[in-house]
Tab-separated table of C-alpha atoms in Angstrom:
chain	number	residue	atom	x	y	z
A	1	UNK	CA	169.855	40.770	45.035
A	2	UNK	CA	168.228	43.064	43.496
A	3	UNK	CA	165.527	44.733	45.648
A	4	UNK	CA	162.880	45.606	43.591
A	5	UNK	CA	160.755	48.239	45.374
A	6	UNK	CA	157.516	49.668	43.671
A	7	UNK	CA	155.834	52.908	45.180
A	8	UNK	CA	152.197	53.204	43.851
A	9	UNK	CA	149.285	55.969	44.592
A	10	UNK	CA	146.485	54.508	46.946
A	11	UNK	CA	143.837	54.737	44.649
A	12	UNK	CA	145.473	52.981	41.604
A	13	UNK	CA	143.192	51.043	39.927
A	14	UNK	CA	144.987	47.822	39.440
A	15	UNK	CA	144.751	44.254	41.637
A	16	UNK	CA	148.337	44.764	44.212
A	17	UNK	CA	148.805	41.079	43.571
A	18	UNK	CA	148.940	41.620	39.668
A	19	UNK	CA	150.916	44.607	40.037
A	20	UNK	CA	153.738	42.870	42.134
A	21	UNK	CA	153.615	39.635	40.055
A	22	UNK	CA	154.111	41.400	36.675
A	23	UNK	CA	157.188	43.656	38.197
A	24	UNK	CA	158.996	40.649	39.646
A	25	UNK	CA	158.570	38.916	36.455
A	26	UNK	CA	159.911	41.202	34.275
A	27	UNK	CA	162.939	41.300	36.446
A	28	UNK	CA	163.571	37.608	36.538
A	29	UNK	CA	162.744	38.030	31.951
A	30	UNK	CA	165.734	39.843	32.160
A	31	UNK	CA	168.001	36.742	32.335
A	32	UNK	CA	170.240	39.537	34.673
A	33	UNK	CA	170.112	37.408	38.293
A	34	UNK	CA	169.349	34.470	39.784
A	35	UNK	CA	165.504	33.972	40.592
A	36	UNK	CA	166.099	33.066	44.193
A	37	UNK	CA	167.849	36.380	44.635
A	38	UNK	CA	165.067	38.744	43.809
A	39	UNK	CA	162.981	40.090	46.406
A	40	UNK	CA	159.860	42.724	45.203
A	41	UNK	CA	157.600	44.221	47.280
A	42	UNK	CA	155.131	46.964	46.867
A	43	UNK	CA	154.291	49.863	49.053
A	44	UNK	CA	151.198	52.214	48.722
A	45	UNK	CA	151.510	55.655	48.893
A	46	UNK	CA	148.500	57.443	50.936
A	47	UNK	CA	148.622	60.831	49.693
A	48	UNK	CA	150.775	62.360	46.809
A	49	UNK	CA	150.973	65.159	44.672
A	50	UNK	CA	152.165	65.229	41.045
A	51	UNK	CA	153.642	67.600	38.538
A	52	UNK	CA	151.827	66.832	36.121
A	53	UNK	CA	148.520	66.919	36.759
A	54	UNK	CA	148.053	63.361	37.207
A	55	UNK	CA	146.377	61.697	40.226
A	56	UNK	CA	148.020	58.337	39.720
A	57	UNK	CA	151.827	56.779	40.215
A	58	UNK	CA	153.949	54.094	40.111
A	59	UNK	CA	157.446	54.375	40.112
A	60	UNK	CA	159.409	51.891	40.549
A	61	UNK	CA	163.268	51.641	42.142
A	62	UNK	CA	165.444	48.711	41.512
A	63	UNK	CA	168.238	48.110	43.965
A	64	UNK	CA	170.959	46.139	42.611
A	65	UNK	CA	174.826	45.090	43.412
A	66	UNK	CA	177.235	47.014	41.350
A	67	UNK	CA	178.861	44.971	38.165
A	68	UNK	CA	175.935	45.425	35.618
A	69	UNK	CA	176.576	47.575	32.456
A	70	UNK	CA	174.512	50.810	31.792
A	71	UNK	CA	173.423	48.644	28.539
A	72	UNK	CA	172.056	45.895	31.235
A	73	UNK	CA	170.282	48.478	33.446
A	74	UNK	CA	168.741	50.098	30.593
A	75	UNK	CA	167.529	47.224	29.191
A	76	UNK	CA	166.032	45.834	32.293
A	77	UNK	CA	164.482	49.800	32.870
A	78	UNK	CA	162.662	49.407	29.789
A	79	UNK	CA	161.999	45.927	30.230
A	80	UNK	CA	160.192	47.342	33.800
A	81	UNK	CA	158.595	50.070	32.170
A	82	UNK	CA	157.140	48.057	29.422
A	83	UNK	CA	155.427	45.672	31.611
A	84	UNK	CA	153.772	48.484	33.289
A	85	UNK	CA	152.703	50.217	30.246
A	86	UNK	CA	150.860	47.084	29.113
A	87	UNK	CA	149.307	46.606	32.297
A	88	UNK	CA	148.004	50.495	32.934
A	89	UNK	CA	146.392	53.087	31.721
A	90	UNK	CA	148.573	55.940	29.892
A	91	UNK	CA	146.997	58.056	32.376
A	92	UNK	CA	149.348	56.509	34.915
A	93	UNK	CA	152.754	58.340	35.569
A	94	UNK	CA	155.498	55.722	35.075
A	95	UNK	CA	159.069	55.664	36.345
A	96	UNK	CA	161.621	53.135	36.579
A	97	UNK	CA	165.285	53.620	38.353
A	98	UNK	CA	167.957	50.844	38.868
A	99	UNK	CA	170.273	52.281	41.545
A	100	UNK	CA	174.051	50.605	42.059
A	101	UNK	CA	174.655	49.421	45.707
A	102	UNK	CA	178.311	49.702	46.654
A	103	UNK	CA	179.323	46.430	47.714
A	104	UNK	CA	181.678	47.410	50.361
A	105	UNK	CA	178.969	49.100	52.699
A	106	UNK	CA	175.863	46.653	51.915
A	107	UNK	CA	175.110	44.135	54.662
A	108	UNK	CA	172.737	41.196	55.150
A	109	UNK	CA	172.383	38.419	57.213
């Protein structure tokens, strides 16, 4: 745990690879979990319409055990939303979310 899980417009201009590389390493920067724990994967969005006026997204949702502090999950937000910033162009609508997982209903094998 956590589940990082990054939505992204299909005609982002930006190498996937990069994209999903610079994510998961920001998470495992954070110092919050243990590396073998984090699992990130990336999923293109075909169509999409935005608010704003923008034609290009990224948002990405962090799914994580409860037990961090809202100091923790804003740091590692930022810490998210920093990495994209460097790596794309303000023109790019940003969003990062952690979300708490109750422990007593999550299941894996």
């Amino acid at each position: 745990m956590p589940h990082i899980i990054l939505e992204h417009s299909k005609a982002l201009d930006v190498c996937p690879t990069e994209l999903l590389s610079s994510v998961h390493q920001s998470v495992i920067d954070s110092t919050l979990f243990d590396i073998t724990t984090i699992k990130t994967r990336l999923i293109e969005s075909h169509a999409c319409i935005l608010g704003d006026g923008r034609e290009d997204f990224v948002h990405v949702q962090i799914h994580l055990l409860e037990g961090r502090t809202q100091s923790q999950k804003q740091m590692l937000s930022e810490l998210v939303l920093s990495k994209l910033q460097q790596l794309l162009p303000a023109s790019v609508s940003l969003s990062v979310h952690p979300y708490d997982l109750d422990p007593t209903i999550y299941r894996k094998n």
